[in-house]
């Protein structure tokens, strides 16, 4: 089969750090670049008995983001624990939203270089807390943890798998970035990690059901996202052409 017989199916999960003055569940400053472990307290370092109190501004900013992306805003919403162990997350769970996100069923319109307009649907926008950061510089073979970022508020915007090329994915991310900057809910500084994307890619023969997807996590530049998507599309087409779909389908990445 020729490569033109294939199409890519791409969906993005975009994390944006909200530019609230304080963190999502405590009154620590939400600031980038401070001395390690200076903006921390018993809540964001997960001391036993510390109780999270939701920052009202986080809900306000997330609702603003939802309205600006044509979402419907849920009147009944809640937070959920997502349990996982990682050394930069002292609670050993993230406070996220599972079945009742704040915002659902939105869309934005993008324009590609050939002048075509396309609607990209948004499944949901939910709020959650960011993790801390591990520093792997040379500390005599040790890694050190900085919890200044632990508890920084995030919105995660989950698209439907509506994009068919790296260019469409880039235009979609640029659109979200400009909206979030314009309504001033996030500074979207990709070099500081305030805007990062997880990219899901699969390929299929045109018209076929969805193929096996891989997820590339935590990417924070347009260039790396475009290169990663194009590389992944070619890699997956090669696998299918080699007759390795069956094995590939069992692979779960990310
Ligand atoms: Zn705190």
Tab-separated table of C-alpha atoms and ligand atoms in Angstrom:
chain	number	residue	atom	x	y	z
A	1	UNK	CA	0.000	0.000	0.000
A	2	UNK	CA	1.161	3.499	-0.628
A	3	UNK	CA	1.745	5.846	2.266
A	4	UNK	CA	-1.020	8.113	0.914
A	5	UNK	CA	-3.537	5.396	1.776
A	6	UNK	CA	-2.918	6.031	5.467
A	7	UNK	CA	-4.103	8.825	7.680
A	8	UNK	CA	-2.996	9.915	11.126
A	9	UNK	CA	-5.418	10.353	14.004
A	10	UNK	CA	-4.151	12.809	16.600
A	11	UNK	CA	-5.527	13.978	19.931
A	12	UNK	CA	-3.956	16.354	22.446
A	13	UNK	CA	-4.104	16.644	26.218
A	14	UNK	CA	-2.894	20.138	27.007
A	15	UNK	CA	-1.818	21.175	30.498
A	16	UNK	CA	-1.813	24.876	31.290
A	17	UNK	CA	-0.639	26.232	34.636
A	18	UNK	CA	-3.089	28.862	35.851
A	19	UNK	CA	-1.689	32.244	36.789
A	20	UNK	CA	-3.503	32.519	40.114
A	21	UNK	CA	-1.600	34.223	42.927
A	22	UNK	CA	-1.719	31.133	45.142
A	23	UNK	CA	-1.737	27.376	44.681
A	24	UNK	CA	-4.861	25.282	44.146
A	25	UNK	CA	-5.382	23.894	47.665
A	26	UNK	CA	-3.275	26.142	49.946
A	27	UNK	CA	-2.178	29.767	50.246
A	28	UNK	CA	1.437	29.220	49.118
A	29	UNK	CA	2.595	31.565	46.361
A	30	UNK	CA	2.227	30.275	42.815
A	31	UNK	CA	5.541	31.530	41.436
A	32	UNK	CA	8.068	30.206	38.979
A	33	UNK	CA	11.788	30.265	39.681
A	34	UNK	CA	11.987	30.620	43.486
A	35	UNK	CA	14.699	29.004	45.599
A	36	UNK	CA	13.854	25.274	45.932
A	37	UNK	CA	11.277	24.425	48.606
A	38	UNK	CA	10.528	28.004	49.636
A	39	UNK	CA	6.858	28.145	48.517
A	40	UNK	CA	5.664	25.122	50.443
A	41	UNK	CA	3.462	24.290	53.445
A	42	UNK	CA	1.982	21.229	55.190
A	43	UNK	CA	-0.797	20.981	52.552
A	44	UNK	CA	1.328	20.938	49.387
A	45	UNK	CA	3.993	18.766	51.013
A	46	UNK	CA	1.262	16.321	52.109
A	47	UNK	CA	1.827	16.314	55.840
A	48	UNK	CA	-0.547	13.938	57.652
A	49	UNK	CA	-3.787	15.654	58.634
A	50	UNK	CA	-3.352	18.637	56.305
A	51	UNK	CA	-6.569	19.401	54.481
A	52	UNK	CA	-6.857	20.915	51.001
A	53	UNK	CA	-9.131	23.970	50.562
A	54	UNK	CA	-10.043	24.703	46.965
A	55	UNK	CA	-8.924	28.092	45.636
A	56	UNK	CA	-12.043	29.787	44.209
A	57	UNK	CA	-9.964	31.593	41.556
A	58	UNK	CA	-8.974	28.240	40.063
A	59	UNK	CA	-12.617	27.424	39.415
A	60	UNK	CA	-13.199	30.926	38.014
A	61	UNK	CA	-10.224	30.662	35.621
A	62	UNK	CA	-11.175	27.164	34.498
A	63	UNK	CA	-14.757	28.261	33.812
A	64	UNK	CA	-13.407	31.226	31.838
A	65	UNK	CA	-11.279	28.836	29.766
A	66	UNK	CA	-14.334	26.637	29.222
A	67	UNK	CA	-16.518	29.544	28.085
A	68	UNK	CA	-13.783	30.788	25.734
A	69	UNK	CA	-13.612	27.365	24.078
A	70	UNK	CA	-17.381	26.910	23.699
A	71	UNK	CA	-17.711	24.308	26.458
A	72	UNK	CA	-20.774	23.785	28.582
A	73	UNK	CA	-20.052	24.402	32.248
A	74	UNK	CA	-21.096	21.694	34.677
A	75	UNK	CA	-23.154	22.864	37.624
A	76	UNK	CA	-22.317	19.649	39.445
A	77	UNK	CA	-18.591	18.972	39.502
A	78	UNK	CA	-16.171	17.261	41.884
A	79	UNK	CA	-12.538	16.350	42.403
A	80	UNK	CA	-11.124	12.845	42.505
A	81	UNK	CA	-7.916	11.195	43.621
A	82	UNK	CA	-5.698	9.711	40.941
A	83	UNK	CA	-3.378	7.384	42.807
A	84	UNK	CA	0.147	6.865	41.624
A	85	UNK	CA	3.535	6.802	43.241
A	86	UNK	CA	6.215	9.122	41.993
A	87	UNK	CA	8.894	10.816	44.111
A	88	UNK	CA	7.855	14.346	43.054
A	89	UNK	CA	4.306	13.793	44.351
A	90	UNK	CA	4.415	13.591	48.142
A	91	UNK	CA	0.704	12.736	48.528
A	92	UNK	CA	1.155	9.701	46.223
A	93	UNK	CA	-1.996	10.839	44.449
A	94	UNK	CA	-2.968	13.754	42.277
A	95	UNK	CA	-6.191	15.646	42.955
A	96	UNK	CA	-7.817	15.726	39.530
A	97	UNK	CA	-11.312	15.311	38.106
A	98	UNK	CA	-12.534	11.997	36.756
A	99	UNK	CA	-16.220	11.666	35.909
A	100	UNK	CA	-17.454	15.195	36.584
A	101	UNK	CA	-15.123	17.721	34.962
A	102	UNK	CA	-15.924	21.442	35.169
A	103	UNK	CA	-16.219	21.958	31.407
A	104	UNK	CA	-17.354	19.627	28.620
A	105	UNK	CA	-18.187	19.457	24.910
A	106	UNK	CA	-16.432	22.506	23.546
A	107	UNK	CA	-14.647	23.269	20.305
A	108	UNK	CA	-12.252	25.708	18.672
A	109	UNK	CA	-11.737	26.527	15.013
A	110	UNK	CA	-8.297	26.319	13.417
A	111	UNK	CA	-6.990	27.449	10.041
A	112	UNK	CA	-4.290	25.536	8.193
A	113	UNK	CA	-1.696	26.968	5.775
A	114	UNK	CA	-3.869	26.137	2.746
A	115	UNK	CA	-6.581	28.402	4.159
A	116	UNK	CA	-8.906	25.578	5.203
A	117	UNK	CA	-10.884	26.000	8.393
A	118	UNK	CA	-11.544	23.067	10.651
A	119	UNK	CA	-13.348	22.558	13.932
A	120	UNK	CA	-11.475	20.633	16.637
A	121	UNK	CA	-13.782	19.324	19.337
A	122	UNK	CA	-12.879	19.537	23.008
A	123	UNK	CA	-14.038	16.652	25.160
A	124	UNK	CA	-13.415	18.287	28.529
A	125	UNK	CA	-11.438	20.755	30.600
A	126	UNK	CA	-10.734	19.754	34.178
A	127	UNK	CA	-8.740	21.186	37.077
A	128	UNK	CA	-5.930	19.398	38.899
A	129	UNK	CA	-2.755	20.035	40.875
A	130	UNK	CA	0.726	19.987	39.373
A	131	UNK	CA	3.494	17.744	40.727
A	132	UNK	CA	6.802	18.908	42.180
A	133	UNK	CA	10.020	18.663	40.244
A	134	UNK	CA	12.973	16.324	40.511
A	135	UNK	CA	16.383	17.812	39.921
A	136	UNK	CA	18.759	15.284	38.364
A	137	UNK	CA	21.840	17.530	38.291
A	138	UNK	CA	24.954	16.005	39.745
A	139	UNK	CA	24.442	15.792	43.488
A	140	UNK	CA	26.855	12.940	44.086
A	141	UNK	CA	24.550	10.461	42.354
A	142	UNK	CA	21.401	11.608	44.159
A	143	UNK	CA	18.327	13.415	42.805
A	144	UNK	CA	16.749	16.228	44.813
A	145	UNK	CA	13.099	17.222	44.938
A	146	UNK	CA	11.736	20.772	44.727
A	147	UNK	CA	8.103	21.048	45.825
A	148	UNK	CA	7.543	24.696	44.825
A	149	UNK	CA	5.492	23.457	41.859
A	150	UNK	CA	3.530	20.886	43.899
A	151	UNK	CA	-0.022	22.197	44.102
A	152	UNK	CA	0.272	24.737	41.295
A	153	UNK	CA	-3.156	24.776	39.606
A	154	UNK	CA	-3.515	23.227	36.156
A	155	UNK	CA	-6.282	22.977	33.636
A	156	UNK	CA	-6.111	19.952	31.376
A	157	UNK	CA	-7.855	20.417	28.035
A	158	UNK	CA	-8.605	17.110	26.304
A	159	UNK	CA	-9.404	17.234	22.599
A	160	UNK	CA	-11.268	14.667	20.566
A	161	UNK	CA	-8.954	12.828	18.114
A	162	UNK	CA	-9.906	15.283	15.361
A	163	UNK	CA	-6.484	16.246	14.000
A	164	UNK	CA	-5.010	14.515	10.959
A	165	UNK	CA	-1.554	16.062	10.659
A	166	UNK	CA	1.230	17.604	12.694
A	167	UNK	CA	0.278	20.965	11.201
A	168	UNK	CA	-3.303	20.696	12.485
A	169	UNK	CA	-2.026	19.711	15.927
A	170	UNK	CA	0.315	22.705	15.948
A	171	UNK	CA	-2.447	25.105	14.855
A	172	UNK	CA	-4.777	23.708	17.528
A	173	UNK	CA	-2.165	24.185	20.244
A	174	UNK	CA	-1.400	27.712	19.003
A	175	UNK	CA	-5.121	28.495	19.123
A	176	UNK	CA	-5.491	27.255	22.711
A	177	UNK	CA	-2.370	29.192	23.713
A	178	UNK	CA	-3.657	32.440	22.236
A	179	UNK	CA	-7.076	31.999	23.885
A	180	UNK	CA	-5.620	31.261	27.325
A	181	UNK	CA	-3.215	34.198	27.020
A	182	UNK	CA	-5.963	36.553	25.867
A	183	UNK	CA	-8.324	35.733	28.731
A	184	UNK	CA	-5.312	35.839	31.087
A	185	UNK	CA	-5.806	32.500	32.781
A	186	UNK	CA	-2.248	31.298	31.994
A	187	UNK	CA	0.962	32.943	30.818
A	188	UNK	CA	1.500	29.835	28.618
A	189	UNK	CA	5.299	30.122	28.823
A	190	UNK	CA	6.288	26.853	27.210
A	191	UNK	CA	9.960	27.253	28.156
A	192	UNK	CA	8.917	27.410	31.830
A	193	UNK	CA	6.550	24.470	31.471
A	194	UNK	CA	3.341	26.459	31.964
A	195	UNK	CA	1.986	24.952	28.743
A	196	UNK	CA	2.752	21.327	27.931
A	197	UNK	CA	1.071	18.742	25.759
A	198	UNK	CA	0.628	14.988	25.769
A	199	UNK	CA	0.161	13.898	22.153
A	200	UNK	CA	-1.715	10.736	21.160
A	201	UNK	CA	-1.017	9.432	17.668
A	202	UNK	CA	-2.269	6.458	15.715
A	203	UNK	CA	-2.457	5.714	12.001
A	204	UNK	CA	-5.041	3.778	10.014
A	205	UNK	CA	-5.962	3.020	6.450
A	206	UNK	CA	-8.394	5.752	5.476
A	207	UNK	CA	-11.881	4.859	6.626
A	208	UNK	CA	-10.760	2.049	8.956
A	209	UNK	CA	-11.506	1.994	12.696
A	210	UNK	CA	-8.956	3.577	15.046
A	211	UNK	CA	-5.549	1.884	15.213
A	212	UNK	CA	-3.224	1.434	18.187
A	213	UNK	CA	-2.171	4.717	19.688
A	214	UNK	CA	0.984	5.800	21.388
A	215	UNK	CA	1.197	8.681	23.791
A	216	UNK	CA	4.120	11.109	23.878
A	217	UNK	CA	4.075	12.959	27.130
A	218	UNK	CA	5.039	16.355	28.469
A	219	UNK	CA	6.200	18.100	25.333
A	220	UNK	CA	6.773	21.821	25.600
A	221	UNK	CA	7.775	23.235	22.226
A	222	UNK	CA	5.920	23.450	18.923
A	223	UNK	CA	8.980	22.215	17.072
A	224	UNK	CA	9.399	19.089	19.191
A	225	UNK	CA	5.691	18.305	18.919
A	226	UNK	CA	5.682	18.585	15.115
A	227	UNK	CA	8.861	16.492	14.798
A	228	UNK	CA	7.592	13.849	17.229
A	229	UNK	CA	4.248	13.498	15.446
A	230	UNK	CA	5.823	13.190	11.994
A	231	UNK	CA	8.353	10.655	13.256
A	232	UNK	CA	5.641	8.619	14.974
A	233	UNK	CA	3.383	8.583	11.894
A	234	UNK	CA	6.220	7.196	9.738
A	235	UNK	CA	7.217	4.661	12.415
A	236	UNK	CA	3.675	3.341	12.743
A	237	UNK	CA	3.138	3.103	8.966
A	238	UNK	CA	6.396	1.110	8.734
A	239	UNK	CA	5.137	-1.274	11.415
A	240	UNK	CA	1.841	-1.857	9.630
A	241	UNK	CA	3.571	-2.312	6.263
A	242	UNK	CA	5.804	-4.909	7.930
A	243	UNK	CA	2.663	-6.782	8.947
A	244	UNK	CA	3.312	-6.089	12.611
A	245	UNK	CA	-0.083	-4.580	13.454
A	246	UNK	CA	-1.039	-7.536	15.633
A	247	UNK	CA	2.002	-7.122	17.804
A	248	UNK	CA	1.786	-3.366	17.758
A	249	UNK	CA	-1.808	-3.502	18.983
A	250	UNK	CA	-0.649	-5.171	22.177
A	251	UNK	CA	1.889	-2.482	22.855
A	252	UNK	CA	0.860	0.146	25.309
A	253	UNK	CA	3.090	3.143	25.510
A	254	UNK	CA	2.744	5.826	28.165
B	1	LIG	ZN1	1.304	25.023	50.248
